[in-house]
Amino acid sequence: MKIIAFVNNKGGVGKTTCSRIMAEYLSKEMNLRTLGIDFDPQCNFSNRFIQMQVDTTSREGRTPPIHPHYDPDDPNDSDWDGRSSIAEIFYGQGVTPYPTYIENLDLAPAYGEKLLAAESVRRDEVVEKVHNRLAEFLSSDDVREAYDAVVIDTAPSKGPLTLSVIKAATHIVIPTVMEEQVIEGVYGMMQLWMQESLRRPKNNPLHLVGILPTLFKNTTLLHNQMLESLKENQELSEYVMPVKISNRIVFPELDSQNANPHSIFDLPNSNKAKVEAVKVFKYIAERVFA
Ligand SMILES: Nc1ncnc2c1ncn2[C@@H]1O[C@H](COP(=O)(O)OP(=O)(O)O)[C@@H](O)[C@H]1O
Ligand SMILES: [Mg+2]
C-alpha cells in the first residue's frame, strides 16, 4: 500500500487541490482502491467529497455528517454517535471511512475540534500520543487489506499533525508557488524529509517525489525567474519536478459542490487543464508505483 502526502507549511500553495486530483486520478483513472485522509482541521479536502456539517457550538465549526452506514437502532452501533473522522486514531477509537461519489474512493474526513485537541497535548507526551498514531493506523491489517493507495492532505504547519503524516507516508510531494516566501518554506519541509529519512529503516524509506510548481502563471516574469533559479539551485535542483500546474480558474471552479462535471477527469480529453492534470498526476503515480 502506497501512502502519498502533500506537505508544505505555507497555506494557499495547492496542497488540497493536488490531494484531491491525486485521489481522483488513482481511484478513477487507475482503478486503485483509494483512501483519502484529511489531516487539516480546516476540513477543505473533506468538503470536496462529502457534505461536512457546520457545528455552531465549536470554534472549528466543521464536523463529519452522520455516516450512511450508521443505524441508531442497531445494538452494534450503540457505542458511537454516528460520526467518524481520522481524529479517532488519537482517542483509541476505530475509523469508519465514508464512501464518496467515486466508486473506488473512500474518505476519512477531518474533524476540526478533535484534531486541534489531539495536537495540543503536552510536549513530553507528543511522541507517544501523536507522532506514531497515523503510521500505526495505516499499518493495521484492516486498512492494508482494503486499500491500494492512501492520499493525505495536510495542514499548513510543521506541527505534530504534519509530523505524524511524515512518519506514516511512503511518498511526499511538496507543492509550491514560485514566490520567494513560499520557497523559503520549502527548505523547512526538505529538512523534515531528511531528518525522517535518516530515522527510517532501509526497507521502509520515505521517498520525496519532488517539489511541484503550482498556481504557475506562464506570463508572469517572477514565476519564470523563480523556477529557473530553483532549477539552478545546488541544494534543490535535483528535486524540482519536470511538470507543473498552471494557474487556471477551472481548479477553484471544481471546488464548488455544484460543479458539473465534478471531477477534472470528467472534462473532455481536449481540455487543457485536464491534459495538464493527467501529465502531472501520471508522473507522480509512475514514481510511486514504479
Ligand atoms: N492551479 C490552480 N489554479 C488556480 N487556482 C488554484 C490552483 N490550485 C489551487 N487553486 C486555488 O487556490 C486556493 C488555495 O489552494 P489550496 O489547494 O486550497 O491550497 P492549500 O491547501 O495549500 O492551502 C484555492 O481557492 C484553490 O481553489
Ligand atoms: Mg488545504
Coordinates of C-alpha atoms and ligand atoms in Angstrom, one line a residue:
M1 CA 0.0 0.0 0.0
K2 CA 1.4 3.4 -1.0
I3 CA 0.9 6.4 1.1
I4 CA 1.2 9.8 -0.7
A5 CA 1.1 13.1 1.3
F6 CA 1.1 16.7 0.1
V7 CA 3.0 18.8 2.5
N8 CA 4.0 22.4 2.8
N9 CA 3.8 24.6 5.9
K10 CA 2.6 27.5 3.8
G11 CA -1.1 27.8 3.0
G12 CA -2.6 28.5 -0.4
V13 CA 0.0 26.5 -2.4
G14 CA -2.4 23.9 -3.8
K15 CA -2.0 21.1 -1.2
T16 CA -5.7 20.4 -1.0
T17 CA -6.2 20.8 -4.8
C18 CA -3.4 18.4 -5.5
S19 CA -4.6 15.9 -2.9
R20 CA -8.0 16.0 -4.4
I21 CA -6.8 15.5 -8.0
M22 CA -4.3 12.7 -6.9
A23 CA -7.1 10.9 -5.1
E24 CA -9.3 11.2 -8.2
Y25 CA -6.5 10.1 -10.5
L26 CA -5.7 6.9 -8.5
S27 CA -9.4 5.9 -8.0
K28 CA -11.0 6.9 -11.3
E29 CA -8.1 6.7 -13.8
M30 CA -6.1 3.9 -12.3
N31 CA -8.9 2.0 -10.6
L32 CA -7.0 1.6 -7.4
R33 CA -8.9 1.2 -4.1
T34 CA -8.0 4.6 -2.6
L35 CA -8.4 6.1 0.9
G36 CA -8.3 9.9 1.2
I37 CA -7.4 11.3 4.6
D38 CA -7.9 14.9 5.7
F39 CA -5.4 15.9 8.3
D40 CA -6.2 19.6 8.2
P41 CA -8.5 20.9 10.9
Q42 CA -9.9 23.3 8.3
C43 CA -11.6 20.3 6.6
N44 CA -11.3 21.6 3.0
F45 CA -10.3 18.2 1.5
S46 CA -13.3 16.5 3.3
N47 CA -15.6 19.1 1.9
R48 CA -14.6 18.2 -1.7
F49 CA -16.0 14.7 -1.3
I50 CA -18.7 14.7 1.4
Q51 CA -21.1 17.3 2.8
M52 CA -19.4 18.4 6.1
Q53 CA -21.7 19.9 8.7
V54 CA -21.5 23.2 10.5
D55 CA -21.0 22.9 14.2
T56 CA -22.2 26.1 15.8
T57 CA -21.0 25.1 19.2
S58 CA -17.3 24.9 18.4
R59 CA -14.6 27.2 17.3
E60 CA -13.5 25.0 14.4
G61 CA -17.0 24.6 13.2
R62 CA -16.9 21.6 11.0
T63 CA -18.0 18.0 11.8
P64 CA -18.4 15.0 9.5
P65 CA -22.1 14.1 8.7
I66 CA -23.8 11.1 10.1
H67 CA -22.2 8.1 8.4
P68 CA -24.5 6.5 5.8
H69 CA -24.0 3.0 7.4
Y70 CA -24.9 4.2 10.9
D71 CA -28.1 2.7 12.3
P72 CA -29.2 4.1 15.6
D73 CA -31.4 1.0 16.1
D74 CA -28.6 -1.4 15.7
P75 CA -27.1 -2.5 19.1
N76 CA -23.7 -2.8 17.4
D77 CA -23.8 0.9 16.7
S78 CA -24.8 1.9 20.2
D79 CA -21.3 2.9 21.2
W80 CA -20.8 5.7 18.7
D81 CA -22.6 8.9 17.7
G82 CA -22.7 8.0 14.0
R83 CA -19.9 10.4 13.0
S84 CA -16.4 9.2 12.2
S85 CA -13.2 11.0 11.4
I86 CA -9.4 10.4 11.1
A87 CA -9.1 12.1 14.5
E88 CA -10.5 9.0 16.2
I89 CA -7.0 7.5 15.9
F90 CA -6.0 9.8 18.7
Y91 CA -8.8 8.7 21.0
G92 CA -8.4 4.9 20.7
Q93 CA -11.5 4.6 18.5
G94 CA -11.9 2.9 15.2
V95 CA -12.2 5.0 12.0
T96 CA -15.1 4.2 9.6
P97 CA -14.3 5.8 6.2
Y98 CA -17.1 7.3 4.2
P99 CA -18.0 6.3 0.7
T100 CA -17.7 9.1 -1.8
Y101 CA -19.3 9.8 -5.2
I102 CA -16.4 7.9 -6.7
E103 CA -16.7 4.2 -6.5
N104 CA -13.1 3.4 -5.6
L105 CA -12.6 6.3 -3.3
D106 CA -13.3 6.3 0.5
L107 CA -12.7 9.3 2.8
A108 CA -11.6 9.5 6.4
P109 CA -12.6 13.2 7.0
A110 CA -11.1 15.7 9.3
Y111 CA -12.9 16.9 12.5
G112 CA -11.6 20.3 13.3
E113 CA -12.1 20.4 17.0
K114 CA -10.8 16.9 17.7
L115 CA -7.7 17.2 15.5
L116 CA -6.8 20.5 17.2
A117 CA -7.3 19.0 20.7
A118 CA -5.2 16.0 19.7
E119 CA -2.4 18.2 18.7
S120 CA -2.4 20.3 21.9
V121 CA -1.0 17.6 24.2
R122 CA 1.9 18.3 26.5
R123 CA 5.4 18.4 24.9
D124 CA 6.6 15.3 26.7
E125 CA 3.6 13.3 25.6
V126 CA 3.5 14.3 21.9
V127 CA 5.7 11.5 20.6
E128 CA 3.6 8.8 22.3
K129 CA 0.2 10.3 21.8
V130 CA 0.5 11.9 18.3
H131 CA 3.6 11.2 16.2
N132 CA 3.2 7.5 15.6
R133 CA -0.6 7.2 15.6
L134 CA -1.2 7.6 11.9
A135 CA 1.5 5.2 11.0
E136 CA 0.0 2.6 13.4
F137 CA -3.4 3.1 11.9
L138 CA -2.2 2.7 8.3
S139 CA -0.2 -0.4 9.1
S140 CA -3.3 -2.2 10.5
D141 CA -4.4 -5.3 8.6
D142 CA -7.9 -3.8 8.0
V143 CA -6.5 -0.8 6.2
R144 CA -3.9 -2.8 4.3
E145 CA -6.4 -5.3 3.0
A146 CA -9.0 -2.6 2.0
Y147 CA -6.8 -0.1 0.1
D148 CA -4.1 0.0 -2.5
A149 CA -3.3 3.7 -2.1
V150 CA -3.7 6.4 0.5
V151 CA -3.7 10.2 -0.2
I152 CA -3.2 12.6 2.7
D153 CA -3.9 16.3 2.7
T154 CA -2.1 18.2 5.5
A155 CA -2.5 21.4 7.4
P156 CA -0.2 24.4 6.6
S157 CA 2.1 23.7 9.6
K158 CA 5.2 21.8 10.8
G159 CA 3.4 20.8 14.0
P160 CA 2.7 17.4 15.4
L161 CA -0.1 16.5 13.0
T162 CA 2.2 17.1 10.0
L163 CA 5.0 15.2 11.7
S164 CA 2.8 12.2 12.1
V165 CA 1.9 12.3 8.4
I166 CA 5.6 12.4 7.5
K167 CA 6.2 9.4 9.7
A168 CA 3.4 7.5 8.1
A169 CA 4.0 8.3 4.4
T170 CA 5.8 6.3 1.8
H171 CA 6.0 9.3 -0.6
I172 CA 5.7 13.0 -0.2
V173 CA 5.2 15.8 -2.7
I174 CA 5.9 19.5 -1.8
P175 CA 3.7 21.7 -3.9
T176 CA 4.9 25.3 -4.0
V177 CA 4.1 28.6 -5.6
M178 CA 7.1 30.2 -7.4
E179 CA 7.4 33.1 -4.9
E180 CA 10.2 33.9 -2.5
Q181 CA 8.4 33.5 0.8
V182 CA 6.9 30.2 -0.2
I183 CA 10.2 28.8 -1.4
E184 CA 11.8 29.7 1.9
G185 CA 9.3 27.4 3.5
V186 CA 10.3 24.6 1.2
Y187 CA 13.6 24.4 2.9
G188 CA 11.8 23.6 6.2
M189 CA 9.9 20.7 4.5
M190 CA 13.1 19.4 3.0
Q191 CA 14.7 19.4 6.4
L192 CA 11.8 17.4 7.8
W193 CA 12.1 14.9 5.0
M194 CA 15.9 14.5 5.6
Q195 CA 15.5 14.0 9.3
E196 CA 12.8 11.4 8.8
S197 CA 14.8 9.7 6.1
L198 CA 17.7 9.2 8.5
R199 CA 15.4 7.6 11.0
R200 CA 13.7 5.2 8.6
P201 CA 14.7 1.6 8.4
K202 CA 16.2 0.6 5.0
N203 CA 13.2 -1.5 4.0
N204 CA 10.8 1.4 4.6
P205 CA 12.3 4.6 3.1
L206 CA 10.4 7.9 2.8
H207 CA 10.6 9.0 -0.9
L208 CA 10.5 12.6 -1.9
V209 CA 8.7 12.6 -5.3
G210 CA 9.7 16.2 -5.6
I211 CA 8.9 19.9 -5.5
L212 CA 5.9 20.6 -7.6
P213 CA 5.4 24.2 -9.0
T214 CA 1.7 25.1 -8.7
L215 CA -0.5 28.1 -9.5
F216 CA 2.1 28.8 -12.2
K217 CA 1.5 31.8 -14.4
N218 CA 3.4 31.5 -17.7
T219 CA 3.0 35.2 -18.4
T220 CA 4.5 36.2 -15.0
L221 CA 8.1 37.1 -15.1
L222 CA 8.6 36.4 -11.4
H223 CA 7.3 32.8 -11.7
N224 CA 9.5 32.0 -14.6
Q225 CA 12.6 33.5 -12.9
M226 CA 11.9 31.7 -9.7
L227 CA 11.5 28.4 -11.4
E228 CA 14.8 28.9 -13.4
S229 CA 16.7 29.8 -10.2
L230 CA 15.3 26.8 -8.4
K231 CA 16.5 24.6 -11.3
E232 CA 20.0 26.1 -10.8
N233 CA 19.9 25.9 -7.0
Q234 CA 22.5 23.4 -5.9
E235 CA 20.5 22.1 -2.9
L236 CA 17.1 21.9 -4.6
S237 CA 17.6 21.5 -8.3
E238 CA 17.5 17.7 -8.4
Y239 CA 14.2 17.7 -6.6
V240 CA 12.3 20.1 -8.8
M241 CA 9.7 18.1 -10.8
P242 CA 9.8 18.5 -14.6
V243 CA 6.0 19.1 -14.6
K244 CA 3.9 21.9 -13.2
I245 CA 0.4 23.0 -12.6
S246 CA -0.7 26.3 -14.1
N247 CA -3.0 28.9 -12.6
R248 CA -6.4 28.1 -14.1
I249 CA -9.8 29.2 -13.0
V250 CA -11.1 25.7 -13.6
F251 CA -9.4 24.5 -10.4
P252 CA -11.4 26.8 -8.0
E253 CA -14.5 26.2 -10.1
L254 CA -14.3 22.5 -9.5
D255 CA -14.3 23.2 -5.7
S256 CA -18.0 24.1 -5.8
Q257 CA -20.3 21.4 -4.6
N258 CA -22.5 22.1 -7.7
A259 CA -19.7 21.9 -10.2
N260 CA -20.7 19.9 -13.3
P261 CA -18.8 17.8 -14.2
H262 CA -17.5 17.3 -10.7
S263 CA -14.0 15.9 -11.4
I264 CA -11.3 17.3 -13.7
F265 CA -11.1 13.8 -15.2
D266 CA -14.7 14.1 -16.5
L267 CA -13.8 17.1 -18.7
P268 CA -13.3 16.4 -22.4
N269 CA -9.9 14.9 -23.3
S270 CA -9.1 18.1 -25.2
N271 CA -9.5 20.3 -22.2
K272 CA -6.1 21.9 -21.4
A273 CA -6.4 21.7 -17.6
K274 CA -7.2 18.0 -17.9
V275 CA -4.3 17.4 -20.2
E276 CA -2.0 19.1 -17.7
A277 CA -3.5 17.2 -14.7
V278 CA -3.1 13.9 -16.4
K279 CA 0.5 14.7 -17.2
V280 CA 1.3 15.8 -13.6
F281 CA -0.5 13.1 -11.7
K282 CA 0.6 10.3 -14.1
Y283 CA 4.2 11.4 -13.5
I284 CA 3.6 11.2 -9.7
A285 CA 1.8 7.8 -9.9
E286 CA 4.5 6.4 -12.1
R287 CA 7.1 7.2 -9.5
V288 CA 5.0 6.0 -6.6
F289 CA 4.1 2.7 -8.2
A290 CA 7.4 2.1 -10.0
Ligands
LIG1 N1 -3.7 25.6 -10.2 C1 -4.6 26.4 -9.7 N2 -5.1 27.5 -10.4 C2 -5.9 28.4 -9.8 N3 -6.3 28.3 -8.6 C3 -5.9 27.3 -7.8 C4 -5.0 26.3 -8.3 N4 -4.7 25.5 -7.3 C5 -5.4 25.9 -6.2 N5 -6.1 27.0 -6.5 C6 -7.0 27.7 -5.6 O1 -6.1 28.4 -4.7 C7 -6.7 28.3 -3.4 C8 -5.7 27.6 -2.5 O2 -5.5 26.3 -2.9 P1 -5.5 25.0 -1.9 O3 -5.4 23.8 -2.8 O4 -6.6 25.1 -1.0 O5 -4.1 25.3 -1.2 P2 -3.6 24.8 0.3 O6 -4.3 23.5 0.6 O7 -2.2 24.6 0.1 O8 -4.0 25.9 1.2 C9 -8.0 27.6 -3.5 O9 -9.0 28.5 -3.6 C10 -7.9 26.8 -4.8 O10 -9.1 26.6 -5.4
MG2 MG -5.5 23.0 2.2

